[in-house]
Amino acid sequence: MSGSFESLLARLRGGDGARRSGLLLIVALMLLALAGVGSLPTWITLTLAGLAMGMMVFIMASGLTLVFGLMDVLNFGHGAFISLGAFVGVSVMAALGPWMESASLAVNLAAVLAGAIIGMVVTGLFGYVFERLVVMPVYGNHLKQILITMGGLIVVEQLIYVVWGPDAIPIPRPETLKGALTFGDVVLEKYRLLAVAVGLVIFATMTAVLTRTKIGLLVRAGVENSEMVESLGYPVTRLFIAVFIAGSALAGLGGVMWGLYEEVITAHMGMSVMVMVFIVVIIGGLGSVEGCFLGALLVGLMNNYVAYLAPKMALGSSILLMVVILMWRPEGLLPVAKGR
Amino acid sequence: MSDRLTHGTPLRPPLLSLSGVHTHIGQYHILQGVDLDIPEGQLTMLLGRNGAGKTTTMRTIMGLWQPSRGEIRFDGAGLAGLPTPEIARRGIAYVPENMGIFGALTVQENMHLAARSGPMDSARLDWLFEVFPALKKFWKSPAGSLSGGQKQMLAIARAVIEPSRLLLIDEPTKGLAPAIVSALTGAILQLKSFGATILMVEQNFAMARAVGDTVAVMDDGRIVHRGLMADLAADKALQERLLGLSMDMHQ
Ligand SMILES: Nc1ncnc2c1ncn2[C@@H]1O[C@H](COP(=O)(O)OP(=O)(O)O)[C@@H](O)[C@H]1O
Ligand SMILES: [Mg+2]
């Protein structure tokens, strides 16, 4: 009995405390917003919008935080995968026009799923090429990483112009995902519900992989101490490439989802979302997927509440949130204890 | 002399040998021609003052630093230039100075990763639970929540759960309470009785003399003395000259 008590204490010391305060922060923000907004139905609508945005940003940011955590690589080109994923996915969906316009939810979802999967495959493959060509030569040098990955981003944007032309491309949502469900005064946009569901599935899947599979455990171990992972006989670069590919594919998925959310795509959309992505990665604690998830929800909610209460302050409020959190926890919400 | 070091098996080549190994870290020339033989089945103590280059020697063996010159032979093959995971897979296990525990993972998960070639051997695990009961007790707890001594036990357990030919242990007793030091000493003596080959760095001279067969003393990136642990333990003057055990205070 004392054993289980001690192991409970051990668990609390092992990060559950930080996790709980992150959740408390989200609840506090929601309550504060409820007081500020004053109307429960409006608040529910805004909360759903915030959660949906948070989930999409989480999907885009999760790979980036692991890429940094595992090998200290700063990838400023991550936005390229977001834009590329969106263009590929949207092209697929456009080609499946009749499916998008069908009145059947299943057919609509099949079109979106096809776009998402092909978008992910292409960005995943592209991520592999990007890693080998652009990132590998600059392992261990932050300044070069920033410069060359930003260069890579610009090249990708230009390539998108070449293939898809310079204009923004509108992309209507599929028929059954247009509009909203209404319950009395509560308005729930259908697409946002889908985004939340997809985000939860991705988060649950990632958590399962990171906690229940050997490769996931190795990734988490490598984020803490990559030298020790190598000393146990596992090549960290191979793990890193796998994470980079997965992260690129997820960024691609995020791009497809973001494109449908905004109902328009542009070559620089990746770059503009990256501001939020970086804020989320920093708030969450570099290298922490769970922190990234909490951070994304905070930023998504904050954005939508503030956009309603004081429209001009939305982005500024995310930055303010980051500053406040860093003053409270300089390493982010759920920092990874580096053991090197 | 080398005949005496290998206890009457003079024809058996050492399991690991470093000859003329130089290591640079950045522009610093840290190891300056290290010659060191690790005989199979023995515990070789590597002693020397802080900053002498003991950790750097171990990291160079593991491939965490690349030697700039010299040769490292393990079981007849050269190691220099091989990546760390390959060196580990050839049979060298490493307990680093900072223990290298994965704090976000449970004790069990730490062990699971260490058991690289498949499920953990249950006989080895039972033995480890016997010598380090805390591992069993905290099996499902995050390793980051263990005490320093428990972490050290986990680090050693992790290094022995997968069969290896050579064990490198860097200062296992650093900062640990006497009771834990004696538990560790007991565990190391048992490992020796199973025939393990060990290279160990240790500042605690009592522990060093209790477990060491042969000894090498480093200073300024070179080996400055080699001999039997028992001879060094019996020779106070030699100890003071090599290790400055009590001299430091007066100088
Ligand atoms: N990462 C590093 N960068 C620069 N110098 C280092 C580094 N690691 C060790 N050194 C230097 O190398 C020398 C030997 O260090 P180390 O091998 O850790 O000694 P020991 O383990 O014997 O105390 C010391 O002078 C130390 O300052
Ligand atoms: Mg040392």
XYZ file of C-alpha atoms and ligand atoms in Angstrom:
619
model
C 0.000 0.000 0.000
C 2.837 2.394 0.778
C 4.289 1.340 -2.561
C 1.286 2.518 -4.501
C 1.182 5.754 -2.522
C 4.828 6.387 -3.296
C 4.308 5.650 -6.942
C 1.351 8.047 -6.966
C 3.567 10.749 -5.487
C 6.193 9.904 -8.064
C 3.632 10.359 -10.814
C 2.646 13.748 -9.518
C 6.250 14.867 -9.469
C 6.670 13.514 -12.984
C 4.704 16.199 -14.815
C 1.077 15.587 -13.895
C 1.186 18.842 -11.941
C 2.217 20.852 -14.981
C -0.375 19.055 -17.083
C -3.084 19.932 -14.601
C -2.114 23.582 -14.452
C -2.196 23.712 -18.246
C -5.737 22.338 -18.241
C -6.707 24.732 -15.451
C -5.412 27.585 -17.550
C -7.666 26.540 -20.424
C -10.681 26.285 -18.103
C -9.854 29.669 -16.580
C -9.645 31.232 -20.021
C -12.996 29.726 -20.962
C -14.682 31.000 -17.810
C -13.148 34.421 -18.191
C -14.409 34.545 -21.767
C -17.872 33.463 -20.675
C -17.957 36.387 -18.296
C -16.677 38.719 -21.008
C -18.997 37.520 -23.769
C -22.031 37.429 -21.515
C -24.157 35.169 -23.728
C -23.966 31.415 -23.361
C -24.952 30.531 -26.967
C -22.416 32.969 -28.421
C -19.807 31.641 -26.034
C -20.478 28.058 -27.149
C -20.139 29.063 -30.793
C -16.866 30.876 -30.079
C -15.549 28.010 -27.991
C -16.190 25.552 -30.800
C -14.483 27.923 -33.235
C -11.512 28.202 -30.877
C -11.228 24.475 -30.366
C -11.417 23.867 -34.123
C -8.703 26.407 -34.814
C -6.628 24.990 -31.971
C -6.903 21.451 -33.326
C -5.797 22.510 -36.788
C -2.853 24.457 -35.429
C -1.961 21.476 -33.237
C -1.914 19.198 -36.280
C 0.415 21.592 -38.058
C 2.649 22.220 -35.033
C 3.056 18.731 -33.581
C 5.662 17.599 -36.085
C 7.644 20.784 -35.734
C 7.996 20.483 -31.981
C 9.311 16.910 -32.261
C 11.713 17.854 -35.031
C 13.165 20.481 -32.760
C 13.116 18.301 -29.677
C 14.814 15.336 -31.267
C 17.693 16.953 -33.065
C 17.571 20.612 -32.157
C 16.643 21.435 -35.737
C 14.921 24.780 -36.326
C 12.787 24.308 -39.414
C 11.511 27.664 -40.611
C 10.401 25.963 -43.801
C 7.658 23.989 -42.091
C 5.059 26.353 -43.576
C 5.967 25.042 -47.027
C 4.409 21.680 -46.169
C 1.221 23.422 -45.035
C 0.840 25.280 -48.330
C 1.869 22.309 -50.444
C -0.556 20.009 -48.630
C -3.355 22.492 -49.179
C -2.690 22.832 -52.919
C -2.366 19.104 -53.505
C -5.406 18.286 -51.371
C -7.517 21.008 -52.950
C -6.536 19.857 -56.456
C -7.656 16.355 -55.599
C -10.940 17.620 -54.201
C -11.478 19.844 -57.239
C -10.940 16.832 -59.473
C -13.558 15.039 -57.408
C -16.003 17.914 -57.951
C -19.145 15.777 -58.234
C -18.269 14.027 -54.967
C -17.891 17.391 -53.249
C -21.259 18.528 -54.532
C -23.062 15.318 -53.683
C -25.781 15.547 -51.077
C -24.451 12.506 -49.288
C -22.216 13.114 -46.275
C -20.369 9.851 -46.914
C -19.493 10.801 -50.477
C -18.419 14.288 -49.341
C -16.221 12.828 -46.651
C -14.702 10.399 -49.149
C -13.662 13.340 -51.328
C -12.170 15.202 -48.369
C -10.468 12.057 -47.164
C -8.981 11.422 -50.598
C -7.681 14.997 -50.717
C -6.284 14.728 -47.208
C -4.593 11.375 -47.782
C -3.027 12.313 -51.105
C -1.999 15.667 -49.630
C -0.325 13.867 -46.739
C 1.446 11.349 -48.954
C 2.822 14.070 -51.204
C 3.950 16.304 -48.321
C 5.410 13.293 -46.509
C 7.480 12.328 -49.557
C 8.387 15.941 -50.101
C 9.387 16.159 -46.438
C 11.791 13.270 -46.955
C 13.430 15.037 -49.897
C 13.513 18.331 -47.972
C 15.171 16.632 -44.988
C 17.880 14.953 -47.049
C 18.532 17.935 -49.320
C 18.006 20.975 -47.136
C 18.089 19.999 -43.463
C 20.688 17.226 -43.249
C 23.585 19.370 -44.460
C 22.996 21.846 -41.617
C 22.542 19.528 -38.608
C 23.910 21.247 -35.520
C 24.017 24.809 -36.865
C 21.021 26.953 -35.933
C 21.860 30.010 -37.995
C 22.348 27.975 -41.166
C 19.163 26.029 -40.388
C 17.117 29.212 -40.177
C 18.555 30.658 -43.359
C 18.453 27.567 -45.516
C 15.028 26.340 -44.397
C 13.590 29.811 -45.032
C 15.213 29.632 -48.440
C 13.542 26.275 -48.964
C 10.201 27.816 -48.031
C 10.584 30.564 -50.616
C 11.543 28.039 -53.294
C 8.464 25.946 -52.504
C 6.192 28.990 -52.659
C 7.625 29.840 -56.060
C 7.117 26.273 -57.235
C 3.486 26.518 -56.169
C 3.153 29.680 -58.276
C 4.642 27.822 -61.228
C 2.310 24.835 -60.927
C -0.908 26.437 -59.709
C -0.506 30.039 -60.820
C -0.226 33.191 -58.682
C -3.885 33.671 -57.750
C -5.646 32.596 -54.604
C -7.831 29.584 -55.312
C -11.278 29.469 -53.746
C -12.331 26.107 -52.402
C -15.940 25.726 -51.359
C -16.602 23.220 -48.599
C -18.392 20.037 -49.615
C -22.147 20.262 -49.716
C -23.076 18.608 -46.414
C -20.306 20.404 -44.476
C -21.582 23.852 -45.395
C -23.548 25.797 -42.866
C -24.231 25.065 -39.266
C -26.281 22.997 -36.891
C -28.477 25.139 -34.710
C -29.890 24.236 -31.333
C -32.007 27.175 -30.267
C -29.557 30.092 -30.154
C -26.507 27.885 -30.307
C -24.903 27.813 -33.744
C -22.351 25.091 -34.411
C -20.593 25.233 -37.751
C -20.468 21.726 -39.200
C -16.967 22.030 -40.550
C -15.646 23.090 -37.146
C -17.188 20.014 -35.572
C -15.369 17.909 -38.147
C -12.096 19.740 -37.471
C -12.405 19.101 -33.730
C -13.139 15.431 -34.344
C -10.156 15.031 -36.684
C -7.906 16.874 -34.230
C -8.956 14.605 -31.383
C -8.347 11.501 -33.489
C -4.879 12.730 -34.494
C -3.998 13.649 -30.910
C -5.198 10.298 -29.600
C -3.308 8.452 -32.317
C -0.102 10.374 -31.676
C -0.404 9.834 -27.950
C -0.914 6.121 -28.494
C 2.089 5.887 -30.803
C 4.293 7.922 -28.462
C 3.363 5.998 -25.334
C 2.652 2.471 -26.560
C 5.007 1.714 -29.418
C 8.733 1.193 -29.268
C 9.399 3.781 -31.940
C 7.262 6.278 -30.016
C 9.146 5.599 -26.800
C 12.413 6.030 -28.679
C 11.246 9.382 -30.018
C 10.370 10.590 -26.532
C 13.607 9.219 -25.132
C 15.512 10.885 -27.960
C 13.911 14.248 -27.258
C 15.287 13.983 -23.720
C 18.701 12.556 -24.460
C 19.582 11.558 -27.980
C 23.118 10.488 -27.069
C 21.761 7.926 -24.663
C 19.374 6.548 -27.277
C 22.382 6.093 -29.557
C 24.386 4.529 -26.731
C 21.625 1.939 -26.365
C 22.144 1.021 -30.005
C 19.487 3.004 -31.902
C 20.417 5.470 -34.666
C 18.699 8.767 -33.849
C 19.030 10.138 -37.389
C 16.758 7.392 -38.662
C 14.175 8.211 -35.993
C 14.545 11.837 -36.923
C 13.862 11.202 -40.599
C 10.758 9.211 -39.677
C 9.552 12.034 -37.427
C 10.321 14.610 -40.092
C 8.278 12.714 -42.675
C 5.368 12.229 -40.273
C 5.554 15.892 -39.229
C 5.538 17.021 -42.863
C 2.561 14.819 -43.653
C 0.679 16.214 -40.656
C 1.520 19.758 -41.724
C 0.086 18.814 -45.121
C -3.080 17.531 -43.489
C -3.281 20.737 -41.468
C -2.929 22.675 -44.710
C -5.826 20.836 -46.339
C -7.990 21.417 -43.282
C -6.988 25.059 -42.994
C -7.716 25.596 -46.680
C -11.251 24.228 -46.288
C -11.657 26.301 -43.144
C -10.704 29.559 -44.866
C -12.343 28.392 -48.115
C -9.428 29.811 -50.058
C -5.792 28.833 -50.487
C -2.692 30.870 -51.336
C 0.958 29.953 -51.690
C 1.891 31.956 -48.603
C -0.897 30.614 -46.375
C 1.647 28.309 -44.700
C 3.853 31.211 -43.828
C 0.988 33.197 -42.313
C -0.184 30.306 -40.125
C 3.387 29.704 -38.997
C 3.249 32.681 -36.636
C 0.580 30.880 -34.666
C 2.376 27.560 -35.027
C 5.582 28.953 -33.548
C 3.683 30.585 -30.681
C 2.028 27.239 -29.923
C 5.300 25.308 -30.028
C 6.938 27.800 -27.673
C 3.980 27.947 -25.266
C 3.790 24.161 -25.137
C 7.481 23.653 -24.408
C 9.851 22.689 -27.221
C 9.699 18.981 -27.921
C 6.465 18.268 -26.052
C 3.502 16.996 -28.079
C 1.187 17.229 -25.114
C 2.326 20.771 -24.380
C 1.790 21.577 -28.027
C -1.785 20.315 -27.776
C -2.545 22.408 -24.675
C -0.825 25.429 -26.224
C -2.793 25.066 -29.453
C -6.112 24.938 -27.618
C -5.166 28.001 -25.582
C -4.142 29.979 -28.644
C -7.162 28.872 -30.673
C -9.605 29.797 -27.922
C -7.859 33.064 -27.111
C -7.909 34.058 -30.774
C -11.616 33.485 -31.199
C -12.726 35.024 -27.924
C -10.629 38.115 -28.506
C -11.652 38.334 -32.172
C -15.224 38.618 -30.921
C -14.589 40.963 -28.017
C -11.931 43.188 -29.603
C -11.436 42.167 -33.256
C -8.205 44.060 -33.851
C -6.445 42.392 -30.940
C -6.662 38.748 -32.011
C -3.055 38.062 -33.047
C -1.679 40.465 -30.460
C -3.534 38.526 -27.788
C -1.746 35.289 -28.771
C 1.583 37.011 -28.451
C 0.553 38.452 -25.110
C -0.534 34.986 -24.015
C 2.885 33.631 -24.966
C 4.696 36.360 -23.052
C 2.585 35.798 -19.947
C 3.062 32.031 -20.058
C 6.800 32.386 -20.543
C 6.996 34.724 -17.563
C 5.213 32.083 -15.513
C 7.031 29.082 -17.046
C 10.101 30.154 -19.011
C 10.387 26.741 -20.668
C 6.745 26.516 -21.684
C 3.816 24.591 -20.224
C 5.254 21.074 -20.383
C 8.981 21.411 -20.949
C 11.066 18.338 -21.701
C 13.864 17.897 -19.186
C 16.947 17.748 -21.364
C 19.445 15.235 -20.079
C 22.557 15.899 -22.107
C 54.247 -6.381 -16.172
C 51.475 -7.070 -18.673
C 51.637 -10.746 -17.686
C 50.820 -9.816 -14.142
C 48.000 -7.564 -15.229
C 46.172 -10.344 -17.000
C 46.540 -12.765 -14.130
C 48.406 -15.541 -15.841
C 46.615 -15.439 -19.186
C 49.352 -13.595 -21.036
C 48.442 -14.894 -24.484
C 44.883 -13.687 -24.422
C 44.639 -10.296 -26.160
C 42.789 -7.588 -24.239
C 39.083 -7.270 -25.042
C 39.478 -3.540 -25.625
C 42.664 -1.669 -26.301
C 43.334 1.986 -26.948
C 46.662 2.923 -28.430
C 47.844 6.465 -28.897
C 44.307 7.842 -28.806
C 43.974 11.602 -29.167
C 40.639 13.394 -28.881
C 39.918 17.021 -29.610
C 36.777 18.755 -28.386
C 36.453 21.862 -30.519
C 39.915 23.379 -30.466
C 40.844 21.760 -27.151
C 43.246 18.847 -27.237
C 41.808 16.688 -24.431
C 43.156 13.158 -24.839
C 46.831 13.269 -25.662
C 47.820 9.749 -26.542
C 45.881 7.351 -24.320
C 47.169 3.768 -24.126
C 44.857 1.463 -22.236
C 44.173 -2.270 -22.251
C 41.024 -3.799 -20.773
C 41.566 -7.508 -20.048
C 38.541 -9.740 -20.477
C 36.716 -10.837 -17.340
C 38.221 -8.169 -15.112
C 37.242 -4.842 -13.668
C 39.611 -2.095 -14.718
C 39.456 1.046 -12.601
C 40.175 4.318 -14.316
C 41.245 6.868 -11.724
C 42.503 10.416 -11.877
C 41.696 13.899 -10.679
C 38.757 15.903 -12.004
C 39.309 17.003 -15.564
C 41.960 14.359 -16.248
C 40.032 13.023 -19.235
C 38.301 9.914 -17.860
C 34.833 10.777 -19.151
C 36.309 11.861 -22.463
C 38.022 8.469 -22.722
C 34.715 6.676 -22.225
C 32.886 8.943 -24.653
C 35.611 8.351 -27.215
C 35.259 4.575 -26.819
C 31.484 4.940 -27.354
C 32.006 7.056 -30.448
C 30.344 10.091 -28.841
C 33.602 11.915 -29.553
C 35.677 10.940 -32.556
C 39.368 10.337 -31.879
C 41.562 12.532 -34.040
C 44.405 10.034 -33.949
C 45.150 6.560 -32.605
C 43.454 3.194 -32.617
C 40.678 1.609 -30.582
C 40.347 -2.135 -31.020
C 37.477 -4.118 -29.568
C 37.455 -7.854 -29.884
C 39.907 -7.694 -32.746
C 38.175 -4.987 -34.824
C 38.750 -1.247 -35.046
C 36.069 0.983 -33.520
C 37.297 4.429 -34.528
C 34.919 6.083 -36.977
C 31.971 3.790 -36.251
C 28.720 5.467 -35.202
C 27.694 5.102 -31.561
C 24.718 2.756 -32.183
C 26.990 0.368 -34.063
C 29.514 0.385 -31.225
C 26.704 -0.385 -28.774
C 25.498 -3.244 -30.960
C 28.950 -4.759 -31.001
C 28.562 -5.254 -27.285
C 29.619 -2.199 -25.317
C 27.116 -0.908 -22.761
C 27.517 2.529 -21.223
C 26.436 4.096 -17.947
C 27.315 7.771 -18.435
C 28.310 10.158 -15.695
C 24.902 11.877 -15.753
C 23.185 8.455 -15.911
C 21.207 9.299 -19.055
C 17.869 8.283 -17.576
C 14.800 9.007 -19.702
C 12.808 10.826 -17.042
C 9.547 11.082 -18.988
C 9.492 7.317 -19.492
C 8.674 4.815 -16.788
C 11.297 2.548 -15.268
C 9.791 -0.281 -17.285
C 9.960 1.691 -20.531
C 13.588 2.617 -19.870
C 14.364 -1.066 -19.470
C 12.262 -2.015 -22.478
C 14.318 0.262 -24.729
C 17.553 -1.051 -23.288
C 16.528 -4.622 -24.088
C 17.232 -3.961 -27.723
C 16.996 -7.435 -29.180
C 13.576 -8.394 -27.879
C 11.672 -9.082 -24.700
C 13.584 -8.735 -21.450
C 15.296 -11.870 -20.221
C 13.289 -12.834 -17.157
C 16.202 -14.415 -15.296
C 18.256 -11.242 -15.667
C 15.286 -9.148 -14.650
C 14.686 -11.255 -11.559
C 18.307 -10.868 -10.609
C 18.108 -7.094 -11.111
C 14.951 -6.890 -8.992
C 16.792 -8.791 -6.292
C 19.845 -6.527 -6.194
C 17.883 -3.333 -6.883
C 14.445 -3.845 -5.257
C 13.536 -0.185 -5.898
C 13.277 -0.934 -9.616
C 10.488 -3.374 -8.982
C 8.734 -1.034 -6.618
C 8.801 1.879 -9.058
C 8.474 -0.244 -12.197
C 5.529 1.767 -13.555
C 6.618 5.169 -12.253
C 8.273 7.851 -14.361
C 12.010 7.441 -14.025
C 12.351 11.184 -13.566
C 10.737 10.893 -10.162
C 13.309 8.423 -8.783
C 15.949 9.496 -6.267
C 19.543 9.859 -7.407
C 20.514 6.439 -6.097
C 17.516 4.772 -7.714
C 18.339 6.455 -11.004
C 21.870 5.107 -10.806
C 20.502 1.624 -10.174
C 18.242 1.988 -13.193
C 21.155 3.212 -15.306
C 23.174 0.136 -14.369
C 20.220 -2.206 -14.784
C 19.616 -0.740 -18.227
C 23.203 -1.423 -19.170
C 23.075 -5.073 -18.164
C 19.582 -6.171 -19.247
C 20.884 -6.685 -22.782
C 23.870 -9.064 -22.843
C 27.072 -7.181 -23.651
C 30.786 -7.909 -23.736
C 32.011 -4.777 -21.997
C 30.437 -2.434 -19.502
C 31.583 1.186 -19.153
C 30.482 2.828 -15.896
C 31.330 6.472 -15.223
C 31.380 7.526 -11.549
C 28.378 5.552 -10.341
C 28.620 6.690 -6.714
C 28.790 10.422 -7.408
C 26.601 12.205 -4.882
C 25.096 9.037 -3.417
C 24.526 8.163 0.239
C 26.842 5.537 1.814
C 24.075 2.920 2.080
C 23.431 3.164 -1.643
C 27.148 3.056 -2.410
C 27.426 -0.246 -0.605
C 24.406 -1.626 -2.470
C 26.022 -0.621 -5.742
C 29.330 -2.138 -4.661
C 27.552 -5.409 -3.931
C 25.881 -5.359 -7.331
C 29.150 -4.704 -9.132
C 30.855 -7.531 -7.239
C 28.062 -9.854 -8.319
C 28.391 -8.737 -11.926
C 32.086 -9.532 -11.682
C 31.339 -12.963 -10.314
C 29.304 -13.621 -13.455
C 32.410 -12.903 -15.495
C 31.629 -9.367 -16.693
C 34.331 -7.191 -18.183
C 34.062 -3.682 -16.798
C 35.813 -0.365 -17.201
C 34.826 1.910 -14.359
C 35.637 5.460 -13.340
C 35.320 6.082 -9.628
C 36.386 8.862 -7.284
C 35.384 6.937 -4.186
C 38.623 5.149 -3.377
C 37.013 2.739 -0.932
C 34.690 1.507 -3.636
C 37.491 1.457 -6.196
C 39.655 -0.786 -4.046
C 36.728 -3.040 -3.215
C 35.884 -3.853 -6.812
C 38.950 -3.084 -8.941
C 41.296 -5.761 -10.323
C 43.579 -3.579 -12.364
C 43.925 0.158 -12.331
C 44.921 2.879 -14.745
C 45.503 6.410 -13.564
C 45.013 9.359 -15.906
C 46.364 12.839 -15.773
C 46.161 15.583 -18.370
C 44.803 13.342 -21.060
C 47.323 10.521 -20.648
C 47.604 7.285 -18.692
C 50.311 7.891 -16.125
C 50.190 4.627 -14.202
C 49.033 1.063 -14.766
C 49.071 -1.759 -12.269
C 47.062 -3.945 -9.977
C 44.447 -2.306 -7.804
C 45.730 -4.233 -4.806
C 49.237 -2.814 -5.278
C 47.952 0.742 -5.483
C 45.682 0.197 -2.497
C 48.650 -0.991 -0.440
C 50.953 1.851 -1.405
C 50.002 5.086 0.338
C 52.902 7.013 -1.142
C 51.961 5.982 -4.676
C 48.349 6.970 -4.050
C 49.399 10.384 -2.863
C 51.710 10.877 -5.795
C 49.168 9.748 -8.398
C 45.893 10.852 -6.968
C 46.942 13.503 -4.469
C 44.467 11.977 -2.070
C 45.622 14.046 0.864
C 48.217 16.256 -0.758
C 45.762 18.619 -2.395
C 44.892 20.104 0.942
C 48.449 21.207 1.628
C 49.389 22.606 -1.743
N 32.189 19.415 -24.099
C 33.388 19.878 -23.732
N 33.869 21.026 -24.270
C 35.070 21.513 -23.911
N 35.885 20.944 -23.025
C 35.475 19.808 -22.443
C 34.214 19.216 -22.766
N 34.075 18.084 -22.039
C 35.200 17.989 -21.303
N 36.040 19.010 -21.543
C 37.350 19.229 -20.919
O 38.088 18.053 -21.078
C 38.855 17.810 -19.930
C 38.583 16.405 -19.456
O 37.236 16.300 -19.055
P 36.607 14.947 -18.557
O 36.961 13.887 -19.530
O 35.191 15.194 -18.303
O 37.400 14.713 -17.210
P 37.114 13.709 -16.012
O 35.998 12.818 -16.400
O 38.405 12.991 -15.826
O 36.797 14.554 -14.830
C 38.483 18.859 -18.901
O 39.495 19.854 -18.914
C 37.200 19.416 -19.423
O 37.100 20.777 -19.106
Mg 34.136 12.638 -15.555
